[in-house]
Short mmCIF file of C-alpha atoms in Angstrom, two decimals:
data_model
loop_
_atom_site.label_atom_id
_atom_site.label_comp_id
_atom_site.label_asym_id
_atom_site.label_seq_id
_atom_site.Cartn_x
_atom_site.Cartn_y
_atom_site.Cartn_z
CA UNK A 198 -20.90 -4.59 -45.48
CA UNK A 199 -20.42 -8.32 -44.91
CA UNK A 200 -21.77 -9.64 -41.66
CA UNK A 201 -22.25 -6.24 -40.10
CA UNK A 202 -25.64 -7.25 -38.75
CA UNK A 203 -23.84 -9.51 -36.30
CA UNK A 204 -21.50 -6.82 -35.04
CA UNK A 205 -21.96 -4.17 -32.40
CA UNK A 206 -22.81 -1.66 -35.15
CA UNK A 207 -25.55 -3.98 -36.35
CA UNK A 208 -26.87 -4.31 -32.81
CA UNK A 209 -27.45 -0.58 -32.30
CA UNK A 210 -28.87 -0.03 -35.79
CA UNK A 211 -32.08 -1.75 -34.80
CA UNK A 212 -33.28 1.39 -33.06
CA UNK A 213 -31.74 4.20 -35.12
CA UNK A 214 -33.34 7.42 -34.03
CA UNK A 215 -34.07 7.46 -30.37
CA UNK A 216 -31.57 8.55 -27.77
CA UNK A 217 -29.58 5.49 -26.83
CA UNK A 218 -26.86 6.84 -24.62
CA UNK A 219 -26.81 9.66 -22.11
CA UNK A 220 -23.25 10.46 -21.12
CA UNK A 221 -22.13 13.64 -19.32
CA UNK A 222 -25.75 14.82 -19.64
CA UNK A 223 -25.48 14.72 -23.46
CA UNK A 224 -27.79 12.51 -25.51
CA UNK A 225 -26.51 10.36 -28.35
CA UNK A 226 -28.57 8.55 -30.98
CA UNK A 227 -27.36 5.34 -32.61
CA UNK A 228 -26.88 7.30 -35.85
CA UNK A 229 -24.55 9.77 -34.14
CA UNK A 230 -22.54 6.96 -32.54
CA UNK A 231 -22.33 5.13 -35.86
CA UNK A 232 -21.03 8.23 -37.58
CA UNK A 233 -18.35 8.73 -34.96
CA UNK A 234 -17.40 5.05 -35.19
CA UNK A 235 -17.03 5.14 -38.98
CA UNK A 236 -14.90 8.26 -38.79
CA UNK A 237 -12.67 6.58 -36.24
CA UNK A 238 -12.39 3.39 -38.28
CA UNK A 239 -11.37 5.34 -41.37
CA UNK A 240 -8.47 6.79 -39.39
CA UNK A 241 -7.14 3.48 -38.10
CA UNK A 242 -4.42 1.82 -40.23
CA UNK A 243 -4.82 -1.85 -41.12
CA UNK A 244 -1.73 -2.66 -39.14
CA UNK A 245 -3.68 -1.78 -35.98
CA UNK A 246 -6.48 -4.31 -36.27
CA UNK A 247 -4.60 -7.33 -34.99
CA UNK A 248 -4.61 -7.00 -31.24
CA UNK A 249 -5.50 -3.50 -30.09
CA UNK A 250 -5.93 -2.18 -26.56
CA UNK A 251 -8.58 0.42 -25.71
CA UNK A 252 -8.15 2.62 -22.66
CA UNK A 253 -10.69 5.40 -22.19
CA UNK A 254 -12.06 7.18 -19.16
CA UNK A 255 -15.26 8.05 -21.01
CA UNK A 256 -17.78 5.30 -21.69
CA UNK A 257 -18.87 7.11 -24.84
CA UNK A 258 -15.32 7.03 -26.24
CA UNK A 259 -14.95 3.35 -25.34
CA UNK A 260 -18.26 2.53 -26.99
CA UNK A 261 -17.32 4.49 -30.13
CA UNK A 262 -14.04 2.59 -30.42
CA UNK A 263 -15.79 -0.76 -29.86
CA UNK A 264 -18.32 0.14 -32.55
CA UNK A 265 -15.44 0.95 -34.89
CA UNK A 266 -13.49 -2.21 -34.16
CA UNK A 267 -15.96 -5.04 -33.45
CA UNK A 268 -16.15 -7.25 -36.52
CA UNK A 269 -12.94 -5.66 -37.75
CA UNK A 270 -10.12 -6.22 -35.28
CA UNK A 271 -9.02 -9.72 -34.27
CA UNK A 272 -8.73 -8.95 -30.56
CA UNK A 273 -9.74 -5.93 -28.48
CA UNK A 274 -8.29 -5.60 -24.98
CA UNK A 275 -10.54 -3.58 -22.66
CA UNK A 276 -7.90 -1.97 -20.48
CA UNK A 277 -8.78 -0.59 -17.04
CA UNK A 278 -8.74 3.23 -17.37
CA UNK A 279 -6.70 3.79 -14.23
CA UNK A 280 -3.95 1.33 -15.11
CA UNK A 281 -0.56 2.88 -15.87
CA UNK A 282 3.20 2.41 -15.71
CA UNK A 283 4.73 -1.03 -15.36
CA UNK A 284 1.40 -2.76 -14.68
CA UNK A 285 0.02 -1.42 -17.96
CA UNK A 286 3.13 -2.40 -19.91
CA UNK A 287 3.05 -5.92 -18.49
CA UNK A 288 -0.61 -6.37 -19.35
CA UNK A 289 -0.11 -5.09 -22.91
CA UNK A 290 2.91 -7.33 -23.42
CA UNK A 291 1.27 -10.40 -21.92
CA UNK A 292 -1.73 -9.91 -24.23
CA UNK A 293 0.49 -9.43 -27.27
CA UNK A 294 -1.00 -6.00 -28.00
CA UNK A 295 0.44 -4.11 -30.99
CA UNK A 296 -1.48 -0.83 -30.69
CA UNK A 297 -2.97 1.24 -27.91
CA UNK A 298 -5.89 3.59 -28.56
CA UNK A 299 -6.62 6.10 -25.81
CA UNK A 300 -7.53 9.77 -25.25
CA UNK A 301 -4.25 10.80 -26.91
CA UNK A 302 -4.93 8.83 -30.08
CA UNK A 303 -3.31 5.73 -31.51
CA UNK A 304 0.18 4.59 -30.58
CA UNK A 305 2.09 1.71 -32.10
CA UNK A 306 3.83 -0.52 -29.56
CA UNK A 307 5.05 -3.27 -31.91
CA UNK A 308 5.23 -2.92 -35.69
CA UNK A 309 2.81 -5.25 -37.48
CA UNK A 310 1.97 -6.25 -41.02
CA UNK A 311 -1.41 -5.00 -42.30
CA UNK A 312 -4.19 -7.28 -41.04
CA UNK A 313 -7.36 -8.48 -42.72
CA UNK A 314 -10.64 -7.59 -41.00
CA UNK A 315 -12.04 -10.64 -39.22
CA UNK A 316 -15.82 -10.15 -39.57
CA UNK A 317 -17.96 -11.20 -36.62
CA UNK A 318 -15.40 -13.10 -34.62
CA UNK A 319 -13.67 -10.30 -32.82
CA UNK A 320 -12.43 -11.44 -29.41
CA UNK A 321 -13.16 -9.04 -26.57
CA UNK A 322 -10.48 -9.45 -23.91
CA UNK A 323 -11.54 -8.65 -20.35
CA UNK A 324 -9.26 -8.46 -17.34
CA UNK A 325 -10.12 -9.96 -13.99
CA UNK A 326 -10.04 -7.77 -10.94
CA UNK A 327 -7.25 -9.90 -9.49
CA UNK A 328 -5.74 -8.67 -6.25
CA UNK A 329 -2.12 -9.36 -7.05
CA UNK A 330 0.19 -9.40 -10.04
CA UNK A 331 -0.80 -9.09 -13.67
CA UNK A 332 -4.56 -9.43 -14.08
CA UNK A 333 -5.83 -12.56 -15.81
CA UNK A 334 -7.29 -12.02 -19.25
CA UNK A 335 -10.30 -13.91 -20.58
CA UNK A 336 -12.02 -13.57 -23.93
CA UNK A 337 -15.56 -13.31 -25.20
CA UNK A 338 -17.23 -12.53 -28.51
CA UNK A 339 -20.21 -10.26 -29.02
CA UNK A 340 -22.23 -13.43 -29.51
CA UNK A 341 -21.22 -14.95 -26.16
CA UNK A 342 -21.65 -11.60 -24.42
CA UNK A 343 -25.20 -11.20 -25.67
CA UNK A 344 -26.21 -14.86 -25.31
CA UNK A 345 -28.31 -14.10 -22.24
CA UNK A 346 -29.55 -10.63 -23.14
CA UNK A 347 -33.17 -10.20 -24.10
CA UNK A 348 -33.29 -8.33 -27.39
CA UNK A 349 -35.69 -5.87 -28.96
CA UNK A 350 -38.71 -6.40 -26.79
CA UNK A 351 -41.29 -3.65 -26.73
CA UNK A 352 -40.76 -3.39 -23.01
CA UNK A 353 -37.06 -2.71 -23.59
CA UNK A 354 -37.96 0.76 -24.73
CA UNK A 355 -39.50 1.59 -21.40
CA UNK A 356 -36.34 0.76 -19.51
CA UNK A 357 -33.83 3.42 -18.61
CA UNK A 358 -30.67 1.73 -17.44
CA UNK A 359 -28.13 3.37 -15.17
CA UNK A 360 -24.55 2.15 -15.39
CA UNK A 361 -23.14 1.45 -11.93
CA UNK A 362 -20.30 -0.84 -13.01
CA UNK A 363 -17.29 0.41 -14.91
CA UNK A 364 -17.76 0.00 -18.66
CA UNK A 365 -14.57 -1.98 -19.31
CA UNK A 366 -15.58 -4.71 -16.86
CA UNK A 367 -17.53 -7.79 -17.83
CA UNK A 368 -20.45 -6.83 -15.56
CA UNK A 369 -20.50 -3.29 -16.98
CA UNK A 370 -20.43 -4.51 -20.57
CA UNK A 371 -23.32 -6.87 -19.81
CA UNK A 372 -25.44 -3.88 -18.73
CA UNK A 373 -24.36 -1.80 -21.74
CA UNK A 374 -25.13 -4.57 -24.22
CA UNK A 375 -28.45 -5.41 -22.57
CA UNK A 376 -29.49 -1.76 -22.90
CA UNK A 377 -28.25 -1.47 -26.50
CA UNK A 378 -29.79 -4.77 -27.62
CA UNK A 379 -33.23 -3.96 -26.30
CA UNK A 380 -33.34 -0.34 -27.41
CA UNK A 381 -33.32 0.99 -23.86
CA UNK A 382 -31.67 4.24 -22.80
CA UNK A 383 -28.31 3.85 -21.07
CA UNK A 384 -27.40 6.55 -18.57
CA UNK A 385 -23.69 6.82 -17.74
CA UNK A 386 -22.96 8.76 -14.54
CA UNK A 387 -20.18 11.38 -14.42
CA UNK A 388 -18.25 9.48 -11.75
CA UNK A 389 -18.25 6.40 -9.56
CA UNK A 390 -18.91 8.54 -6.48
CA UNK A 391 -22.29 7.31 -5.15
CA UNK A 392 -23.73 10.81 -4.48
CA UNK A 393 -23.01 12.07 -8.00
CA UNK A 394 -24.18 8.78 -9.44
CA UNK A 395 -27.52 8.87 -7.64
CA UNK A 396 -28.16 12.52 -8.59
CA UNK A 397 -27.47 11.71 -12.25
CA UNK A 398 -29.77 8.67 -12.19
CA UNK A 399 -32.59 10.69 -10.61
CA UNK A 400 -32.11 13.53 -13.12
CA UNK A 401 -32.41 11.17 -16.07
CA UNK A 402 -35.29 9.12 -14.60
CA UNK A 403 -33.36 5.85 -14.49
CA UNK A 404 -35.68 2.95 -13.64
CA UNK A 405 -33.40 -0.07 -14.02
CA UNK A 406 -30.17 -0.73 -12.15
CA UNK A 407 -27.79 -3.62 -11.78
CA UNK A 408 -25.13 -3.52 -9.04
CA UNK A 409 -23.35 -5.61 -6.44
CA UNK A 410 -24.87 -5.82 -2.94
CA UNK A 411 -21.98 -3.61 -1.70
CA UNK A 412 -22.79 -0.97 -4.30
CA UNK A 413 -26.50 -1.17 -3.44
CA UNK A 414 -25.69 -0.53 0.22
CA UNK A 415 -23.81 2.61 -0.79
CA UNK A 416 -26.57 3.75 -3.17
CA UNK A 417 -29.23 3.25 -0.51
CA UNK A 418 -27.22 5.31 1.97
CA UNK A 419 -27.84 8.26 -0.37
CA UNK A 420 -31.50 9.04 0.24
CA UNK A 421 -31.89 10.50 -3.26
CA UNK A 422 -31.89 7.01 -4.79
CA UNK A 423 -35.51 6.80 -3.63
CA UNK A 424 -36.34 9.53 -6.17
CA UNK A 425 -35.66 6.98 -8.91
CA UNK A 426 -38.81 5.02 -9.64
CA UNK A 427 -36.93 1.73 -9.95
CA UNK A 428 -38.86 -1.02 -11.72
CA UNK A 429 -36.07 -3.53 -12.19
CA UNK A 430 -33.35 -4.15 -9.59
CA UNK A 431 -30.55 -6.65 -10.13
CA UNK A 432 -27.90 -7.78 -7.66
CA UNK A 433 -24.86 -9.82 -8.67
CA UNK A 434 -21.18 -10.45 -8.05
CA UNK A 435 -21.48 -11.09 -4.32
CA UNK A 436 -23.85 -12.95 -2.03
CA UNK A 437 -27.17 -11.11 -1.82
CA UNK A 438 -28.06 -11.30 1.86
CA UNK A 439 -31.60 -11.01 3.21
CA UNK A 440 -30.83 -7.61 4.77
CA UNK A 441 -30.13 -5.91 1.44
CA UNK A 442 -32.96 -7.72 -0.37
CA UNK A 443 -35.45 -6.63 2.31
CA UNK A 444 -34.14 -3.04 2.33
CA UNK A 445 -34.62 -2.84 -1.44
CA UNK A 446 -38.09 -4.33 -1.19
CA UNK A 447 -39.04 -1.79 1.49
CA UNK A 448 -37.77 1.19 -0.54
CA UNK A 449 -39.01 -0.04 -3.93
CA UNK A 450 -42.17 -2.05 -3.22
CA UNK A 451 -43.23 -2.28 -6.86
CA UNK A 452 -39.87 -3.28 -8.34
CA UNK A 453 -38.88 -6.67 -9.68
CA UNK A 454 -35.88 -7.64 -7.54
CA UNK A 455 -33.56 -10.25 -8.93
CA UNK A 456 -30.32 -11.63 -7.61
CA UNK A 457 -28.00 -13.48 -9.88
CA UNK A 458 -25.64 -16.33 -9.27
CA UNK A 459 -23.10 -16.85 -12.01
CA UNK A 460 -20.10 -19.07 -12.41
CA UNK A 461 -18.03 -17.34 -15.06
CA UNK A 462 -15.76 -20.38 -15.39
CA UNK A 463 -18.64 -22.75 -16.07
CA UNK A 464 -20.33 -20.15 -18.27
CA UNK A 465 -23.63 -20.64 -16.47
CA UNK A 466 -25.80 -18.91 -13.95
CA UNK A 467 -29.33 -18.39 -12.80
CA UNK A 468 -31.44 -15.66 -11.31
CA UNK A 469 -33.70 -15.70 -8.27
CA UNK A 470 -36.66 -13.34 -8.24
CA UNK A 471 -38.68 -14.21 -5.13
CA UNK A 472 -36.93 -11.59 -3.00
CA UNK A 473 -35.45 -14.21 -0.68
CA UNK A 474 -31.74 -14.89 -0.14
CA UNK A 475 -30.39 -18.13 -1.59
CA UNK A 476 -32.42 -20.32 -3.94
CA UNK A 477 -35.00 -23.14 -3.60
CA UNK A 478 -33.45 -26.51 -2.73
CA UNK A 479 -35.80 -28.02 -5.32
CA UNK A 480 -33.51 -26.52 -7.96
CA UNK A 481 -30.78 -29.01 -7.04
CA UNK A 482 -30.75 -31.81 -9.55
CA UNK A 483 -30.72 -31.88 -13.30
CA UNK A 484 -32.35 -28.46 -13.69
CA UNK A 485 -33.85 -26.22 -14.76
CA UNK A 486 -32.26 -23.81 -14.31
CA UNK A 487 -29.15 -26.01 -14.54
CA UNK A 488 -27.59 -29.21 -13.31
CA UNK A 489 -26.40 -28.60 -9.75
CA UNK A 490 -25.48 -30.59 -6.68
CA UNK A 491 -23.64 -30.14 -3.41
CA UNK A 492 -20.25 -31.78 -2.85
CA UNK A 493 -19.36 -33.78 0.24
CA UNK A 494 -17.30 -30.78 1.35
CA UNK A 495 -20.35 -28.53 1.09
CA UNK A 496 -19.59 -26.56 -2.04
CA UNK A 497 -21.87 -26.05 -5.01
CA UNK A 498 -21.14 -28.15 -8.11
CA UNK A 499 -22.52 -27.03 -11.47
CA UNK A 500 -22.46 -28.55 -14.92
CA UNK A 501 -22.28 -26.11 -17.78
CA UNK A 502 -22.16 -26.44 -21.53
CA UNK A 503 -19.21 -24.10 -21.98
CA UNK A 504 -16.45 -24.77 -19.50
CA UNK A 505 -13.49 -22.53 -20.18
CA UNK A 506 -10.39 -24.62 -20.69
CA UNK A 507 -7.54 -24.23 -18.31
CA UNK A 508 -5.33 -26.38 -16.16
CA UNK A 509 -6.45 -24.62 -13.00
CA UNK A 510 -10.04 -25.67 -13.71
CA UNK A 511 -9.18 -29.30 -14.41
CA UNK A 512 -8.48 -30.00 -10.76
CA UNK A 513 -11.94 -28.63 -9.91
CA UNK A 514 -13.77 -31.00 -12.27
CA UNK A 515 -15.53 -34.08 -10.93
CA UNK A 516 -15.43 -37.38 -12.89
CA UNK A 517 -19.08 -36.87 -13.89
CA UNK A 518 -18.36 -33.48 -15.44
CA UNK A 519 -19.38 -31.05 -12.72
CA UNK A 520 -17.30 -28.01 -11.85
CA UNK A 521 -16.65 -27.22 -8.20
CA UNK A 522 -17.58 -23.54 -7.90
CA UNK A 523 -15.73 -23.34 -4.55
CA UNK A 524 -18.76 -21.48 -3.21
CA UNK A 525 -19.82 -23.04 0.09
CA UNK A 526 -23.55 -23.60 0.53
CA UNK A 527 -25.87 -24.86 3.23
CA UNK A 528 -29.41 -26.21 2.94
CA UNK A 529 -31.81 -24.89 5.51
CA UNK A 530 -35.61 -25.27 5.47
CA UNK A 531 -35.83 -26.09 1.78
CA UNK A 532 -33.56 -23.25 0.75
CA UNK A 533 -29.92 -23.30 -0.37
CA UNK A 534 -27.91 -20.44 1.12
CA UNK A 535 -24.48 -19.25 0.06
CA UNK A 536 -22.00 -19.15 2.93
CA UNK A 537 -19.04 -17.70 1.06
CA UNK A 538 -15.93 -18.71 -0.82
CA UNK A 539 -14.51 -22.04 0.30
CA UNK A 540 -11.08 -20.55 -0.40
CA UNK A 541 -11.61 -17.57 1.91
CA UNK A 542 -12.37 -19.64 5.00
CA UNK A 543 -10.88 -18.52 8.31
CA UNK A 544 -9.53 -21.32 10.46
CA UNK A 545 -9.95 -20.71 14.19
CA UNK A 546 -8.20 -23.51 16.01
CA UNK A 547 -9.41 -26.05 13.43
CA UNK A 548 -12.94 -24.64 13.15
CA UNK A 549 -13.95 -23.12 9.82
CA UNK A 550 -15.54 -19.69 9.59
CA UNK A 551 -16.86 -18.13 6.37
CA UNK A 552 -16.30 -14.36 6.57
CA UNK A 553 -19.53 -13.78 4.65
CA UNK A 554 -21.66 -15.64 7.21
CA UNK A 555 -20.53 -13.32 10.01
CA UNK A 556 -20.75 -10.23 7.77
CA UNK A 557 -24.32 -11.06 6.77
CA UNK A 558 -25.33 -11.56 10.40
CA UNK A 559 -23.86 -8.20 11.41
CA UNK A 560 -25.46 -6.39 8.48
CA UNK A 561 -28.87 -7.62 9.62
CA UNK A 562 -28.57 -5.45 12.71
CA UNK A 563 -30.15 -1.99 12.82
CA UNK A 564 -27.74 0.93 12.48
CA UNK A 565 -25.13 -1.03 10.50
CA UNK A 566 -24.10 0.15 7.05
CA UNK A 567 -21.55 -2.50 6.13
CA UNK A 568 -19.24 -5.10 7.61
CA UNK A 569 -15.98 -6.78 6.61
CA UNK A 570 -14.62 -9.88 8.28
CA UNK A 571 -11.03 -11.02 7.88
CA UNK A 572 -8.55 -13.38 9.47
CA UNK A 573 -6.20 -12.15 12.12
CA UNK A 574 -3.17 -14.36 12.76
CA UNK A 575 -2.97 -15.75 16.25
CA UNK A 576 -0.04 -17.70 17.70
CA UNK A 577 -2.51 -19.61 19.85
CA UNK A 578 -5.50 -20.39 17.61
CA UNK A 579 -3.85 -20.05 14.19
CA UNK A 580 -6.38 -17.44 13.15
CA UNK A 581 -9.06 -15.29 14.77
CA UNK A 582 -12.11 -13.57 13.34
CA UNK A 583 -11.59 -9.81 13.01
CA UNK A 584 -14.48 -7.52 12.12
CA UNK A 585 -14.45 -4.02 10.69
CA UNK A 586 -17.81 -2.35 10.87
CA UNK A 587 -19.23 0.87 9.49
CA UNK A 588 -22.22 2.40 11.27
CA UNK A 589 -24.96 4.21 9.37
CA UNK A 590 -24.23 7.89 8.79
CA UNK A 591 -27.11 9.06 10.96
CA UNK A 592 -26.14 6.76 13.83
CA UNK A 593 -24.87 8.55 16.94
CA UNK A 594 -24.14 5.34 18.81
CA UNK A 595 -20.95 5.41 20.86
CA UNK A 596 -18.41 2.90 19.40
CA UNK A 597 -18.13 0.94 22.64
CA UNK A 598 -21.89 0.47 22.81
CA UNK A 599 -21.99 -0.56 19.17
CA UNK A 600 -19.27 -3.18 19.72
CA UNK A 601 -21.12 -4.57 22.73
CA UNK A 602 -24.34 -4.80 20.74
CA UNK A 603 -22.57 -6.62 17.90
CA UNK A 604 -20.89 -9.08 20.27
CA UNK A 605 -24.17 -9.87 21.98
CA UNK A 606 -25.99 -10.35 18.68
CA UNK A 607 -23.23 -12.63 17.36
CA UNK A 608 -23.06 -14.63 20.59
CA UNK A 609 -26.79 -15.29 20.36
CA UNK A 610 -26.52 -16.66 16.83
CA UNK A 611 -23.03 -18.11 16.45
CA UNK A 612 -20.73 -20.57 18.19
CA UNK A 613 -17.92 -18.90 20.19
CA UNK A 614 -15.19 -19.37 17.60
CA UNK A 615 -17.21 -17.46 14.97
CA UNK A 616 -17.90 -14.47 17.20
CA UNK A 617 -15.56 -11.63 16.13
CA UNK A 618 -12.62 -11.61 18.53
CA UNK A 619 -11.61 -8.13 17.48
CA UNK A 620 -14.00 -5.40 16.38
CA UNK A 621 -12.96 -2.09 14.86
CA UNK A 622 -15.43 0.67 14.07
CA UNK A 623 -14.37 2.44 10.86
CA UNK A 624 -15.59 5.59 9.08
CA UNK A 625 -15.89 3.99 5.69
CA UNK A 626 -15.48 0.54 4.20
CA UNK A 627 -14.13 0.81 0.70
CA UNK A 628 -15.77 -0.95 -2.21
CA UNK A 629 -13.29 -2.06 -4.86
CA UNK A 630 -13.52 -0.97 -8.49
CA UNK A 631 -15.37 -4.16 -9.32
CA UNK A 632 -18.06 -3.12 -6.84
CA UNK A 633 -17.30 -5.73 -4.20
CA UNK A 634 -16.26 -5.25 -0.60
CA UNK A 635 -12.54 -4.68 -0.86
CA UNK A 636 -11.00 -7.57 1.07
CA UNK A 637 -7.56 -6.02 0.68
CA UNK A 638 -8.39 -3.46 3.38
CA UNK A 639 -8.65 -6.31 5.89
CA UNK A 640 -6.74 -5.63 9.10
CA UNK B 275 2.09 -4.01 32.52
CA UNK B 276 0.41 -6.33 34.97
CA UNK B 277 -2.40 -3.82 35.48
CA UNK B 278 -2.99 -3.50 31.76
CA UNK B 279 -2.99 -7.27 31.27
CA UNK B 280 -5.47 -7.77 34.09
CA UNK B 281 -7.65 -5.01 32.69
CA UNK B 282 -7.74 -6.52 29.19
CA UNK B 283 -8.26 -9.99 30.68
CA UNK B 284 -11.32 -8.73 32.51
CA UNK B 285 -12.64 -7.12 29.34
CA UNK B 286 -12.10 -10.28 27.26
CA UNK B 287 -13.76 -12.37 29.97
CA UNK B 288 -16.74 -10.04 30.04
CA UNK B 289 -17.10 -10.08 26.25
CA UNK B 290 -16.90 -13.86 26.15
CA UNK B 291 -19.22 -14.31 29.11
CA UNK B 292 -16.48 -16.03 31.11
CA UNK B 293 -16.05 -15.52 34.82
CA UNK B 294 -12.50 -15.00 36.06
CA UNK B 295 -11.52 -16.64 39.31
CA UNK B 296 -11.25 -14.38 42.34
CA UNK B 297 -7.82 -13.38 43.51
CA UNK B 298 -5.75 -13.74 40.37
CA UNK B 299 -2.05 -13.63 41.21
CA UNK B 300 1.29 -14.56 39.69
CA UNK B 301 0.92 -18.22 40.54
CA UNK B 302 -2.58 -18.51 39.06
CA UNK B 303 -2.48 -21.18 36.36
CA UNK B 304 -3.72 -19.53 33.17
CA UNK B 305 -6.00 -22.33 32.06
CA UNK B 306 -7.62 -22.25 35.47
CA UNK B 307 -8.14 -18.50 35.43
CA UNK B 308 -11.54 -18.71 33.77
CA UNK B 309 -10.45 -17.96 30.20
CA UNK B 310 -10.36 -20.76 27.65
CA UNK B 311 -7.77 -21.01 24.89
CA UNK B 312 -9.90 -18.94 22.51
CA UNK B 313 -10.09 -16.33 25.26
CA UNK B 314 -6.30 -16.34 25.54
CA UNK B 315 -5.90 -15.97 21.80
CA UNK B 316 -8.19 -12.94 21.97
CA UNK B 317 -6.26 -11.59 24.97
CA UNK B 318 -2.98 -11.77 23.05
CA UNK B 319 -4.54 -10.12 20.00
CA UNK B 320 -6.09 -7.37 22.11
CA UNK B 321 -2.79 -6.76 23.91
CA UNK B 322 -1.13 -6.45 20.52
CA UNK B 323 -3.63 -3.71 19.70
CA UNK B 324 -2.86 -1.94 22.96
CA UNK B 325 0.92 -2.35 22.87
CA UNK B 326 1.64 -2.53 19.16
CA UNK B 327 3.56 -5.79 19.59
CA UNK B 328 2.95 -9.50 19.92
CA UNK B 329 5.84 -11.02 21.92
CA UNK B 330 4.70 -14.54 20.98
CA UNK B 331 5.14 -13.79 17.31
CA UNK B 332 8.58 -12.30 18.07
CA UNK B 333 9.85 -15.48 19.75
CA UNK B 334 12.20 -17.76 17.88
CA UNK B 335 10.93 -20.68 19.86
CA UNK B 336 7.43 -20.20 21.22
CA UNK B 337 7.16 -20.62 24.98
CA UNK B 338 3.71 -21.26 26.33
CA UNK B 339 3.43 -19.64 29.75
CA UNK B 340 1.76 -21.72 32.43
CA UNK B 341 1.04 -19.09 35.04
CA UNK B 342 0.01 -15.47 34.97
CA UNK B 343 3.46 -14.55 36.32
CA UNK B 344 5.15 -16.21 33.34
CA UNK B 345 2.69 -14.55 30.96
CA UNK B 346 3.40 -11.08 32.37
CA UNK B 347 7.16 -11.78 32.26
CA UNK B 348 6.96 -12.40 28.51
CA UNK B 349 5.37 -8.98 28.01
CA UNK B 350 7.90 -7.36 30.36
CA UNK B 351 10.85 -8.49 28.24
#
């Protein structure tokens, strides 16, 4: 079939007979997945291959549909499985979707003429995890998605990837495609609940995981994660603080630990593998890994080959072609540290506070599981720093004593205005579906 | 109300390592009480937690109390 080698089907055919996917404790070979994909494709009418939305709870079903449609449909919308009602309708309409394929089969939303298969250039539409309104949609092709994956190395076969991210998300699809491209085994857990996830990873001898620092904190709080002989550990999506990097190093002394910084808008990123937070200041300049500098306002500027085009990005471009990432950084002892989002700054009587800076400081303390800092409106100072903190499960510390300890620690390391004015001890700090600390639960 | 306010004031002062003046009474000028403006902002926020309301945010036209007596009166409204 024309061009199939450059489609998702072509990608998995490189390693036909070994188990490729473990989902609900069942093993699937590439041949079995291919068969299922061809059967599905035969059932889909040609009117459906314009813009089609996929919405599946099961990663195996999503993967089968992607195998059937990549290189065939013009656009595939990867719809969040939990989305329903008006939000779903708005997303489907805004993306001009004609057909929806889900657990109940195919439904036609808008009648369409029969379409011609596109070959190779199928657009994969991802949604952002936006906090309000209709999510933003951005597109990739299999080629752009696999641009940074290492393919078909002998070592790929030794890796057993666990999927921590949801499959329909960009970060999840990166893990899936990395595993498929290199002939590794991909283990999909039965649920996003950390306990069940960890048990599944241990059962299937997962040795490679990629997750956000927030997800890693949750995984580490389940002792069973130490039963996985992790060889490759990746952190992305949030600032990797020294506390989590050191905890991972302590629990997995032999593992390669990498944290990733990526600017999706600039289409660039780099990884840091020395186990230290931030990155060497010597990397500022023309690269490698890429052209970077720090703006007068203290945010990181990057120059990438593939800037996505949009009006909202234009205002963040400098005359010499750099994109303002809006991530605030600080150079300290030859190292560049991320302070947090410039847009999330709390303003205490004219003084700027990055929530992440305070969170990272609190997380360094013994007995702390996680921390979330938010702004609290104040008629006197404009805003105040409010902290929600979750103690470790085994901690029996009385909340008052914990708060005192946090205040003292912060006062030793921070100017007064950054010290949390209000501290609440909570049972659990939620992590959003994208794996990041859920800033919506801020007080 | 006065008791609660004095209690929370003492707690905020302790947390912020400020020392309140001895003998705080209705005519004590707030900015001379030992708390700075950040301390007062925290006091108001903490009182909101205790009382479930922030009378400053409820005002149409914000009045900045000068003395402790005026401050207490705003909460007594």
